[in-house]
Coordinates of C-alpha atoms and ligand atoms in Angstrom, one line a residue:
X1 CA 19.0 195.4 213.1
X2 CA 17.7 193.2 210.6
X3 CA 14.9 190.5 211.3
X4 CA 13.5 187.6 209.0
X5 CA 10.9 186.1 209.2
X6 CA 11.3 181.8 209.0
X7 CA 7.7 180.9 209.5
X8 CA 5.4 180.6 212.5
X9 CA 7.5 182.2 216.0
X10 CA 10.6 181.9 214.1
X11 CA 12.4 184.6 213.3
X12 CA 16.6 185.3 213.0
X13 CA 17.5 188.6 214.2
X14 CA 20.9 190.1 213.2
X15 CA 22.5 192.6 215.0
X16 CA 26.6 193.9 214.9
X17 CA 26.5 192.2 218.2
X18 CA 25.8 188.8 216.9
X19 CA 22.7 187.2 215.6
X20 CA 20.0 185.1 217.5
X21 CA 17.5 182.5 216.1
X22 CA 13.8 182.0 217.6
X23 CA 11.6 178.9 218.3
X24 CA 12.5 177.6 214.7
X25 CA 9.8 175.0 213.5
X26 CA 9.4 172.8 210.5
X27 CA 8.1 169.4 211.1
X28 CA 4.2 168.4 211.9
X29 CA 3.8 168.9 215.4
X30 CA 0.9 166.7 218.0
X31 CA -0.2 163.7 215.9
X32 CA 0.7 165.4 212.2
X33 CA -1.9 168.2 212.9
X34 CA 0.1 171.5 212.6
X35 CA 2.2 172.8 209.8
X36 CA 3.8 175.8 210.1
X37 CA 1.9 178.4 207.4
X38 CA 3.2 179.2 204.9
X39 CA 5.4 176.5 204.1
X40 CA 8.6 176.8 205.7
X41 CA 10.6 173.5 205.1
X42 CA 12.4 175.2 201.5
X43 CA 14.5 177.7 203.6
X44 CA 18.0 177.4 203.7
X45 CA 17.8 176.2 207.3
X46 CA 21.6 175.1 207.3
X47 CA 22.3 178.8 207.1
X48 CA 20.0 179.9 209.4
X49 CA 21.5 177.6 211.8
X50 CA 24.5 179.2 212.0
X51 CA 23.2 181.9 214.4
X52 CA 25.1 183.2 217.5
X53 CA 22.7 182.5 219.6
X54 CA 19.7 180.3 219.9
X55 CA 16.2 181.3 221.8
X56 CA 13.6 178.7 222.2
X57 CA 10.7 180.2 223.9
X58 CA 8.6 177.2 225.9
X59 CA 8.6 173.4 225.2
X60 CA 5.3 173.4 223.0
X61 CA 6.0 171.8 219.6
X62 CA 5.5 174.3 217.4
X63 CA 8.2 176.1 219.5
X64 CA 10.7 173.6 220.1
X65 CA 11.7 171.1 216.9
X66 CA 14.3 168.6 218.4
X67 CA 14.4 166.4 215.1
X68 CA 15.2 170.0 213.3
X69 CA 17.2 171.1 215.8
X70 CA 19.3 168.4 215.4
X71 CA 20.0 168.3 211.9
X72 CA 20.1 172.5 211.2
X73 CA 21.2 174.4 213.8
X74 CA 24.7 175.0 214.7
X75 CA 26.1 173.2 218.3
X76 CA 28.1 176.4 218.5
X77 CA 24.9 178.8 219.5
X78 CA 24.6 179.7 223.0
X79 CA 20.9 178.9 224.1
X80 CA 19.5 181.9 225.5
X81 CA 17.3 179.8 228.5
X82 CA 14.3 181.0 230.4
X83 CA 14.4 180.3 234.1
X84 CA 11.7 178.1 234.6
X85 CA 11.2 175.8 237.8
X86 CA 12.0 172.6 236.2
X87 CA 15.3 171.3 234.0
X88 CA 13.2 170.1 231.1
X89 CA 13.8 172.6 228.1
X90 CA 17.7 172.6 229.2
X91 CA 17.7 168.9 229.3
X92 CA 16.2 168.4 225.8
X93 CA 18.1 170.9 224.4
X94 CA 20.9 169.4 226.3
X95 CA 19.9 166.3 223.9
X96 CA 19.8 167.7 220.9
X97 CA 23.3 168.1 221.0
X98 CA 23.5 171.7 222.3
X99 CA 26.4 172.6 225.4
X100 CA 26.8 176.0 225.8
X101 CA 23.9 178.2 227.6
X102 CA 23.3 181.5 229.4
X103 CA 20.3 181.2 232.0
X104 CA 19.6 184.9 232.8
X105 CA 17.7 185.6 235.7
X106 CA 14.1 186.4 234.9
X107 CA 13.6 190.1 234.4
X108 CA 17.1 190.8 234.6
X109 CA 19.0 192.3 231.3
X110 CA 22.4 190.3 230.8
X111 CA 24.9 191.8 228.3
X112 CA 26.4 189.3 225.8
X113 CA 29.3 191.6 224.2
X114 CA 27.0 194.3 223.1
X115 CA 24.2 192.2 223.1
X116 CA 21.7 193.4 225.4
X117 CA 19.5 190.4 226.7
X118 CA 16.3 190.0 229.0
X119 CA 14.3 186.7 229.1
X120 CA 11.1 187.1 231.1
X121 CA 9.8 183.7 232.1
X122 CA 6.1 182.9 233.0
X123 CA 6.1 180.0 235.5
X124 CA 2.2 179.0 236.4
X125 CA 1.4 175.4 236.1
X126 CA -1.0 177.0 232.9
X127 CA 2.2 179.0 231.2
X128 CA 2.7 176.4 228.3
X129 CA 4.2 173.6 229.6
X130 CA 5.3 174.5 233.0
X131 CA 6.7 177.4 231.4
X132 CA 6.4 180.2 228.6
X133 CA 9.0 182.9 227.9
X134 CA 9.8 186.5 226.0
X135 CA 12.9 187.5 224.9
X136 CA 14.3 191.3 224.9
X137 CA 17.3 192.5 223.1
X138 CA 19.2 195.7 222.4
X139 CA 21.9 196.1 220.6
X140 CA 22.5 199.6 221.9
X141 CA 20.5 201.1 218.5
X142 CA 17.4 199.0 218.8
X143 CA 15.3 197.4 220.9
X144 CA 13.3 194.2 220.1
X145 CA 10.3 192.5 221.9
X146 CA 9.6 189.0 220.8
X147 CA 6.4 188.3 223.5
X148 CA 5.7 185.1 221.3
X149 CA 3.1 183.2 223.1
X150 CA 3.6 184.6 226.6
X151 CA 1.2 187.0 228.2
X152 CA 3.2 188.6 231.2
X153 CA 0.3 190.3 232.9
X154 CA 2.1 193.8 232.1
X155 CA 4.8 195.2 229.9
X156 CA 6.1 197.8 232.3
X157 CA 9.6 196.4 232.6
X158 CA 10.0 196.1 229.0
X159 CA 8.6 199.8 228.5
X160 CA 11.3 201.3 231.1
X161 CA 13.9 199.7 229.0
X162 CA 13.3 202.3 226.4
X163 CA 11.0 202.8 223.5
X164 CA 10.8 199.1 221.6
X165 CA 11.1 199.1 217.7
X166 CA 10.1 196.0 216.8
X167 CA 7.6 194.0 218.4
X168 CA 6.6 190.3 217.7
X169 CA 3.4 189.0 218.5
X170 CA 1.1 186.1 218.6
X171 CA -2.3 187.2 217.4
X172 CA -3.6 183.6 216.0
X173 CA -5.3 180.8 218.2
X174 CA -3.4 177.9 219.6
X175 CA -5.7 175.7 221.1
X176 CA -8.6 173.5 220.7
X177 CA -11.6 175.7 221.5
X178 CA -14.2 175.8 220.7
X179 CA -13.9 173.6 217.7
X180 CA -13.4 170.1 219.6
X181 CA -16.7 170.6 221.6
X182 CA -19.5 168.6 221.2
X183 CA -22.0 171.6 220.9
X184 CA -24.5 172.6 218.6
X185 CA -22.9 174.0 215.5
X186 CA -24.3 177.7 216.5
X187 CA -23.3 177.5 219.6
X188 CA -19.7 176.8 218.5
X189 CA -20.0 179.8 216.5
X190 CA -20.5 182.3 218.6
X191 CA -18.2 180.8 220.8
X192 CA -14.9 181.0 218.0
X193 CA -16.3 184.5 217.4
X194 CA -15.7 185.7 220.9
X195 CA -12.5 184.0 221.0
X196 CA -11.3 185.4 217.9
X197 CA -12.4 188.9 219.0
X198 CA -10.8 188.5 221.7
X199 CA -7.3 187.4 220.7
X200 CA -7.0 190.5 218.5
X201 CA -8.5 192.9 221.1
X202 CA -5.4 191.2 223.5
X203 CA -3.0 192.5 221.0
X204 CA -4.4 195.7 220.8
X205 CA -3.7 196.3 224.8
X206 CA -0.3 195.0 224.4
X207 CA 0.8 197.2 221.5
X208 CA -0.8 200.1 222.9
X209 CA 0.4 199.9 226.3
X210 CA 4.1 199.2 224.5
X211 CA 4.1 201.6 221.7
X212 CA 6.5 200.3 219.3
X213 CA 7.6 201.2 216.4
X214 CA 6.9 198.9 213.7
X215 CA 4.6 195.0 215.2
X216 CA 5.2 191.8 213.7
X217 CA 2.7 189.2 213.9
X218 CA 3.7 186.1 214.6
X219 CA 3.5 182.3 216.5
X220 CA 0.2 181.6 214.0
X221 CA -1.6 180.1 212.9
X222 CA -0.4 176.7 212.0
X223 CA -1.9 175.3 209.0
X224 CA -4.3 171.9 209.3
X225 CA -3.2 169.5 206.1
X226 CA -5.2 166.4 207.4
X227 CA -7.9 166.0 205.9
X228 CA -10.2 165.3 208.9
X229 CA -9.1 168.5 209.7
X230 CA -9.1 170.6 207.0
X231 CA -11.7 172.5 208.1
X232 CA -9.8 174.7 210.4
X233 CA -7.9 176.4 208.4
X234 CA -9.4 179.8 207.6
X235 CA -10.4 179.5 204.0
X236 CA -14.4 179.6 204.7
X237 CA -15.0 183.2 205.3
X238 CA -15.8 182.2 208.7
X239 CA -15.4 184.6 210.9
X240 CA -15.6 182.3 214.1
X241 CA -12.0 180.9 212.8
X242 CA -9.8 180.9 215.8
X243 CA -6.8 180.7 213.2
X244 CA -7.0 184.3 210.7
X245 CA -3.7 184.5 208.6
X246 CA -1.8 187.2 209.6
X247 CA -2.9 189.1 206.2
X248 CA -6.8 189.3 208.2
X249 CA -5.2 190.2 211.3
X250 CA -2.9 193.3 209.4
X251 CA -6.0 194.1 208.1
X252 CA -8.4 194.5 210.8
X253 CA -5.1 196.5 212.8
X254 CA -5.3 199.0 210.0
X255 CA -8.7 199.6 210.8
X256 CA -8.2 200.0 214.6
X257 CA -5.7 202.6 213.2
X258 CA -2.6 200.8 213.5
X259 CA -0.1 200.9 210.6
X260 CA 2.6 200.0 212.1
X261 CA 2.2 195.9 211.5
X262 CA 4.6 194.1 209.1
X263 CA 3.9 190.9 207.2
X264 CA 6.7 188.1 207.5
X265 CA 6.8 185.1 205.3
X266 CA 9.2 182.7 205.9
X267 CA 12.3 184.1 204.3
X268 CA 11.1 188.3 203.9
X269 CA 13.3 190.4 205.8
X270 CA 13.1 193.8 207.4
X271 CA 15.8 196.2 208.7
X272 CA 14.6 198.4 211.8
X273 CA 17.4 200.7 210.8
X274 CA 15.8 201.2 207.1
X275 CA 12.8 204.1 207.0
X276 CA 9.5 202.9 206.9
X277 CA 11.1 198.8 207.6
X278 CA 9.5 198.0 204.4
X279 CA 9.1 194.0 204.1
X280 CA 11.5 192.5 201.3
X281 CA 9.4 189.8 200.4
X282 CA 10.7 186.3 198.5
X283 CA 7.7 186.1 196.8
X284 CA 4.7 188.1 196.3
X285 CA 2.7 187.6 199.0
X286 CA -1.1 187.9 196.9
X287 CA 0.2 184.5 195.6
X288 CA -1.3 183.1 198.9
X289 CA -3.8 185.3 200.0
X290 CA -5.1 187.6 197.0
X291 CA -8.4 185.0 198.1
X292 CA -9.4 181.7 200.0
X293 CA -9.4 180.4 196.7
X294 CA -5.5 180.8 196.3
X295 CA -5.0 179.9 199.9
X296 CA -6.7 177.3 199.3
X297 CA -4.6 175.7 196.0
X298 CA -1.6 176.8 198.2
X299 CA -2.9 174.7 200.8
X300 CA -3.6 171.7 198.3
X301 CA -0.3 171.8 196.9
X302 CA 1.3 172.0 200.2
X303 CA -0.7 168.9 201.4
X304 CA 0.2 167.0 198.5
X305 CA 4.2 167.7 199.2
X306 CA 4.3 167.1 202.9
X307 CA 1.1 165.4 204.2
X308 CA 3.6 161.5 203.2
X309 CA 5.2 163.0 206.4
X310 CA 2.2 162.2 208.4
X311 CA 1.1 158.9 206.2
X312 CA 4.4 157.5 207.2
X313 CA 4.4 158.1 211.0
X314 CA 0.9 157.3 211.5
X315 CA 1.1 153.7 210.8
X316 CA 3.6 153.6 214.4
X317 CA 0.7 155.1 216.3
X318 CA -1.0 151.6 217.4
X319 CA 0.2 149.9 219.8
X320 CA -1.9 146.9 220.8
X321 CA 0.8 145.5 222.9
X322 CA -0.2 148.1 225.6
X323 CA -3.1 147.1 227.9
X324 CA -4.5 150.6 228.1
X325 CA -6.5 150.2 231.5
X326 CA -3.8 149.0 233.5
X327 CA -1.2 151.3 232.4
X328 CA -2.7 154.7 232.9
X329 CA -3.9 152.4 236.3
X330 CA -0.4 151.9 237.1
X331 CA 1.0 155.5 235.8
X332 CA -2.0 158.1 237.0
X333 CA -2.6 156.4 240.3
X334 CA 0.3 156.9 242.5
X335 CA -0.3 161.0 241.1
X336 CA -3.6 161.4 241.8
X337 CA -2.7 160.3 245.7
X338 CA -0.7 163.6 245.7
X339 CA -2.9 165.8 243.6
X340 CA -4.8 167.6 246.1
X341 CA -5.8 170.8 244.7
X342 CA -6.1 169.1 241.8
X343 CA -8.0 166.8 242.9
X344 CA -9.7 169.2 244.7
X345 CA -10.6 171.5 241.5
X346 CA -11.9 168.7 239.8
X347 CA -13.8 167.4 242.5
X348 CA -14.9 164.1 240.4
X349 CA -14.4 161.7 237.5
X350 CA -13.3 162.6 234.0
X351 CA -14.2 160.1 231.6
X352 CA -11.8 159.2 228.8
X353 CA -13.0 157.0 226.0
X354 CA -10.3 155.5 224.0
X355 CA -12.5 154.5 220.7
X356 CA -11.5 151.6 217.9
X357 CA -13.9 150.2 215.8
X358 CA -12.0 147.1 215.1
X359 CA -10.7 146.0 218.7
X360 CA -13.1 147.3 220.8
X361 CA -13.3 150.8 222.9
X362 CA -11.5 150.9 226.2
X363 CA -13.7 153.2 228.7
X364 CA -11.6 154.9 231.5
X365 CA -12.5 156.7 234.6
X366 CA -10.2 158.6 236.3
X367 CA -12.1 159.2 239.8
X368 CA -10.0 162.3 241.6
X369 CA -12.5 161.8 244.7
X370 CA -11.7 158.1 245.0
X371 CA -7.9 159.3 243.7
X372 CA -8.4 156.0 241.7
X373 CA -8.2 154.2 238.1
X374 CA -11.0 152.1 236.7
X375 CA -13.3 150.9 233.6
X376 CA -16.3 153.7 233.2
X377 CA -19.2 151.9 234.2
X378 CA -22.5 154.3 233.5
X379 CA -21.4 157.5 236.2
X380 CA -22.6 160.5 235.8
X381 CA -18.8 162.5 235.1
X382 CA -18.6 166.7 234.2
X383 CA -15.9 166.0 232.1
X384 CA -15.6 163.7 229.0
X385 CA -13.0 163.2 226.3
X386 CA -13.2 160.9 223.1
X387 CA -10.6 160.3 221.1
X388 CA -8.8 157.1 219.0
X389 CA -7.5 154.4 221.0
X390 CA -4.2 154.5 218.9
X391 CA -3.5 157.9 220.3
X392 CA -3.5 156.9 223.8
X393 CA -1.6 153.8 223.5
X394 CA 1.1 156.0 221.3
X395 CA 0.9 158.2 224.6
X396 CA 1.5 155.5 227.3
X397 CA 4.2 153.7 224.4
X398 CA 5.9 157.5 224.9
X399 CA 5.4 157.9 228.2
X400 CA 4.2 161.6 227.4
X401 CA 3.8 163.7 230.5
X402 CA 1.9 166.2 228.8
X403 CA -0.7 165.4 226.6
X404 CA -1.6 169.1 226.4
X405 CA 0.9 169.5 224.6
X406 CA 0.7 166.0 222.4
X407 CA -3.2 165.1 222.0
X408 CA -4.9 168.2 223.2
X409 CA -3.3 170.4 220.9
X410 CA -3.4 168.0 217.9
X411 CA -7.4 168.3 218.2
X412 CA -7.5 165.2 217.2
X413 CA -10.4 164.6 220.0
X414 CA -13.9 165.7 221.5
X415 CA -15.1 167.4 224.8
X416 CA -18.0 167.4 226.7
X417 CA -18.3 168.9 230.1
X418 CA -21.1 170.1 232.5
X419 CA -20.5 173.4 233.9
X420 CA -17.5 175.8 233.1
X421 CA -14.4 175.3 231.5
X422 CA -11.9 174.1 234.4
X423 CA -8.5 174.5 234.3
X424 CA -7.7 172.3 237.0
X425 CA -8.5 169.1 234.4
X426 CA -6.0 170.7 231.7
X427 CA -3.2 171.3 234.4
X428 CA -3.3 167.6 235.6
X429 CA -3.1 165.8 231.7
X430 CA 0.0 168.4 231.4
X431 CA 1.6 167.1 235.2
X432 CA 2.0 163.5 234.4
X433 CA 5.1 163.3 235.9
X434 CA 5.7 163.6 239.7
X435 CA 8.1 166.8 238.9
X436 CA 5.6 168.6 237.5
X437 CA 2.6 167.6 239.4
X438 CA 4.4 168.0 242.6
X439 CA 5.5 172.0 240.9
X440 CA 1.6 173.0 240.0
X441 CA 0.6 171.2 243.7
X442 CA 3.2 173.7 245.3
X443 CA 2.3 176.7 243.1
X444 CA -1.4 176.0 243.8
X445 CA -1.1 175.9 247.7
X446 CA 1.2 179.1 248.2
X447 CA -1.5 180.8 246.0
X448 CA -4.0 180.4 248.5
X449 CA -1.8 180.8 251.5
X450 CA -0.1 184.0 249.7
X451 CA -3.8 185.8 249.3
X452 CA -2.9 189.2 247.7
X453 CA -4.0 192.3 250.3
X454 CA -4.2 195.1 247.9
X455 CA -7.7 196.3 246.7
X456 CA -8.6 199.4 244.0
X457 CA -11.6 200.7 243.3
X458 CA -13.0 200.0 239.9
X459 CA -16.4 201.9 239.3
X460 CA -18.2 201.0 242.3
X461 CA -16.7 198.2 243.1
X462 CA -13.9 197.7 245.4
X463 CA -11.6 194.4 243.9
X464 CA -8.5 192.8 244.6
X465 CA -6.1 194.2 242.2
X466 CA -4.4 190.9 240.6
X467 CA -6.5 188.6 238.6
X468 CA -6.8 185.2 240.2
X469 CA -6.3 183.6 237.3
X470 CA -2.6 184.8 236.8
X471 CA -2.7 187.9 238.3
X472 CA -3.3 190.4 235.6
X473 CA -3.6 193.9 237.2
X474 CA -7.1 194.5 237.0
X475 CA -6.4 198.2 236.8
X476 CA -5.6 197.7 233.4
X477 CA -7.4 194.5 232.4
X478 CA -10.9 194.9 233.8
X479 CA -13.9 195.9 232.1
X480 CA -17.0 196.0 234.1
X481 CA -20.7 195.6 232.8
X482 CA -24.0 194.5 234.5
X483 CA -22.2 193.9 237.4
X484 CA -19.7 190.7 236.3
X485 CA -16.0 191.9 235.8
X486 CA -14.3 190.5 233.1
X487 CA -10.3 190.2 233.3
X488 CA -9.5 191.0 229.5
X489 CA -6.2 189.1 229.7
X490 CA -7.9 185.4 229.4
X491 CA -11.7 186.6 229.1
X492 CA -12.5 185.3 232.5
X493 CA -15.5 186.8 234.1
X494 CA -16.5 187.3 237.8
X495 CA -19.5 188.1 239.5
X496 CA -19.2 191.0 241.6
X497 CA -22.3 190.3 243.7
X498 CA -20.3 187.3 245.7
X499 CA -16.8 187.3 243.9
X500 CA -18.0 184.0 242.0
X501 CA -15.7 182.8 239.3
X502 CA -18.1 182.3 236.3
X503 CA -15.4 180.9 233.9
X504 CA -13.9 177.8 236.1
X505 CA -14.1 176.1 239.0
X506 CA -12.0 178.0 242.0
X507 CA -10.9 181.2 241.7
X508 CA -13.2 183.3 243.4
X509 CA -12.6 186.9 243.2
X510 CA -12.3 189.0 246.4
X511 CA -14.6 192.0 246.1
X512 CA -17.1 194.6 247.8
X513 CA -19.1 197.5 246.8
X514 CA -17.2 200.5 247.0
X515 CA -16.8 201.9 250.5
X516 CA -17.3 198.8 252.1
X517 CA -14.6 196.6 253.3
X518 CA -14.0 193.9 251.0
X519 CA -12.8 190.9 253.4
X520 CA -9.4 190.1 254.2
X521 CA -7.9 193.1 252.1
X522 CA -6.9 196.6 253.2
X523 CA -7.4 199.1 250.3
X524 CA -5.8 200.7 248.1
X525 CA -6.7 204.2 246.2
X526 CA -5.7 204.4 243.0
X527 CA -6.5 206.0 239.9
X528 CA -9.2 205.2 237.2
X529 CA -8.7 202.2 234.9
X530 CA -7.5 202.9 231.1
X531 CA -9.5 204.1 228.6
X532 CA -10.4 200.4 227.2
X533 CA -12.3 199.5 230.0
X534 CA -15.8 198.6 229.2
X535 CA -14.8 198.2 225.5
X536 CA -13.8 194.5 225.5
X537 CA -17.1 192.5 226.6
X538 CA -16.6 188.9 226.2
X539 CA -19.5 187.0 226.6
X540 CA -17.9 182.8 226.7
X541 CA -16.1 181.2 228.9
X542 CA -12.7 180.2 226.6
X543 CA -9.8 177.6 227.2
X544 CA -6.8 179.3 227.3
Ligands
LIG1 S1 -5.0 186.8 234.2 FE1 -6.1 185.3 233.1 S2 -8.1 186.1 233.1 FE2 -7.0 187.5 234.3

């Protein structure tokens, strides 16, 4: 089974059962911020194209290309597609011209003529966009795990398929913490250090807990060619850099006494079936990163080729046809009448400042107590976001339904907020549409009627065993220090005194000391936790 590596998530696989291409990406993605890195626009995509089979793992940009879709890849593939809730990826796949699809249920393996298939779809309102997948396949020699940016809260029903060989997975950051705070710079620091810690230590569970063969980083990190936001890409020796090159992240592996990682630039490919899967590179890979210095003239030269992309498209962003006020008015009122956990969660105003120095700022508050629409006139709000006007009016002229996945991820903005991070804001700027609002409200009120009864004993501490955050087992994820648990899948902490959620709003944990009843729970014995536990301490609350 051969695999090569097209830049970012995107890899083809080849197998005598037929081939499959993954999440291909090659233009900018959210407002001309990410690029895939390296540079992956020179392969011969029309080739590539030609696969059997097409997999595209969730609806984030740097996941799904429709222009590139479009243009390179064969309407003959048969889309591989998640089960998620709503129609959306079908639908815009549908658009870009594609006809034929096979929509296994979640969890189940399919056989596709010797092809061996399993997609495992993640449906919480925070799993991407109202959705995030992983794709299995076997072609009855080898067995391949692409996880891509999914984290199913265990690997178990990949592991009793058989031992994987090849294992693909995201390691980088994809998101805007810490950087887009308004914090003190130290403060931001320790912050991106924690994060980045804890994105590799992630990785580490999941390979050990899987065991495969031979690991494949991969999904990251994009590369930032703007220049207002050059400084994110990792060329600084900064060690708080939510985005290490896959070269760092090899690196630091080996030293947690893993070997078995493989580096794929866009066009090296690697044969499971040949000892050792050495990586048959297209170019020597020291011509990037030998040192930040020759990332960094790779970086130059890259900017100077594609950043026209961005020049050109960024001149269509205005829009001062669009009354700003009254259109999120007349588009986030009739939602926020039906957002009541969100609502709920948020439990107050976000401001949103739309800023332009030549035609004035427009100052929105979206009051979720009122459920109402109006100018920010001096309230004390939690939550706060700056950006440029033209961004939001590009977003109303669009009608985009998820500006996590347009503005949020472009970083192209500032935060402020009071208190902990709070997922509830971040699920309602990704539900702009009644489908998907309506789809989080649902998912939100059968979690609290559907309270998990089952309880463990961790230490001395009696706990619900799924995370209520996405219901990790806590067997496996929790570490436990100074009496706050912390649920290593997303770093979210508890304190085990009153179950308090000390990462967002909501979320309480339910929990007693050992021995005692913990309420509304019957326990459970079961065994000690892994060996990681108490290892892991993270020490900020994070945004993923
Ligand atoms: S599942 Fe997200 S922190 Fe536990």
């Amino acid at each position: 089974m051969r695999i090569t590596g097209l830049g970012h998530a995107s890899v083809l696989i080849e197998t005598a059962a037929g081939s499959v291409l993954t999440d291909p990406w090659v233009n900018p993605a959210y407002f001309g911020s990410w690029f895939p890195f390296p540079d992956n626009s020179q392969l011969d995509w029309d080739r590539f194209g030609q696969a059997d089979y097409l997999f595209v793992s969730h609806l984030h940009r740097d996941h799904f290309d429709p222009e590139h879709l479009r243009k390179h890849v064969s309407k003959k593939a048969t889309v591989l597609l998640p089960e998620f809730p709503t129609t959306e990826l079908e639908d815009a796949l549908r658009e870009c011209g594609f006809t034929s699809f096979v929509k296994p249920v979640s969890g189940e393996v399919v056989s596709l003529d010797g092809l061996d298939v399993m997609v495992h779809a993640l449906t919480s309102p925070t799993d991407g966009p109202i959705g995030d997948s992983s794709l299995w396949l076997s072609d009855g020699r080898y067995r391949v795990l692409n996880q891509n940016d999914a984290r199913p809260s265990e690997l178990s029903i990949f592991r009793e398929l058989g031992p994987v060989d090849g294992y693909l997975v995201q390691f980088s950051g994809a998101i805007w913490f810490p950087m887009v705070y308004e914090l003190p710079a130290r403060a931001k620091q320790a912050m991106g250090l924690s994060k980045r810690e804890r994105q590799f230590d992630r990785t580490l569970r999941y390979i050990e807990e899987l065991g495969a063969s031979y690991v494949f980083p991969t999904a990251g990190p994009p590369c930032f060619l703007d220049e207002e936001l050059w400084g994110f890409n990792d060329v600084f020796d900064d060690e708080s850099n939510i985005f290490p090159d896959q070269t760092v992240y090899i690196d630091w592996l080996r030293k947690q006494g893993h070997e078995e990682a493989r580096l794929l630039l866009p066009g090296t490919v690697t044969d499971l079936a040949e000892p050792g899967c050495p990586e048959h590179h297209p170019y020597d890979p020291s011509v990037i990163y030998a040192s930040n210095e020759t990332k960094t003239a790779y970086l130059r030269k890259m900017q100077a080729r594609r950043m026209p992309e961005v020049e050109a498209a960024r001149a269509t962003w205005a829009h001062p046809e669009v009354d700003v006020l009254a259109a999120l008015t007349e588009w986030f009122t009739p939602l926020l009448a039906e957002a009541d956990h969100i609502a709920g969660g948020i439990d107050g105003g976000i401001r949103l400042t739309c800023e332009d120095a030549d035609r004035g700022d427009v100052d929105v508050l979206i009051d979720f107590v009122e459920r109402s629409v109006r100018p920010y006139v001096d309230e004390k709000v939690r939550y706060r976001f700056r950006t440029r006007r033209a961004y939001v009016e590009q977003l109303i002229a669009e009608h985009e339904i998820d500006w996590v996945n347009s503005l949020f991820l472009s970083c192209r903005f500032s935060a402020q907020r009071i208190g902990p991070y709070n997922e509830f804001v971040y699920v309602f700027f990704k539900c702009l549409s009644e489908e998907r609002l309506n789809y989080a409200e649902g998912w939100f009120a059968e979690q609290n009627a559907a309270e998990a009864s089952e309880t463990v004993t961790l230490g001395e501490w009696e706990v619900q065993r799924r995370c209520p955050h996405l219901k990790a087992d806590l067997t496996r994820f929790a570490s436990i220090e100074d009496g706050v648990l912390t649920c290593q899948m997303h770093g979210w902490k508890w304190r085990l005194a009153d179950g308090k959620c000390l990462t967002s709003v909501g979320h309480d944990l339910r929990c007693a000391p050992a021995g005692q009843p913990v309420p509304g729970a019957e326990p459970v014995v079961h065994s000690p936790a892994d060996d990681h536990r108490g290892q892991h301490e993270m020490s900020e609350s994070i945004d993923d």
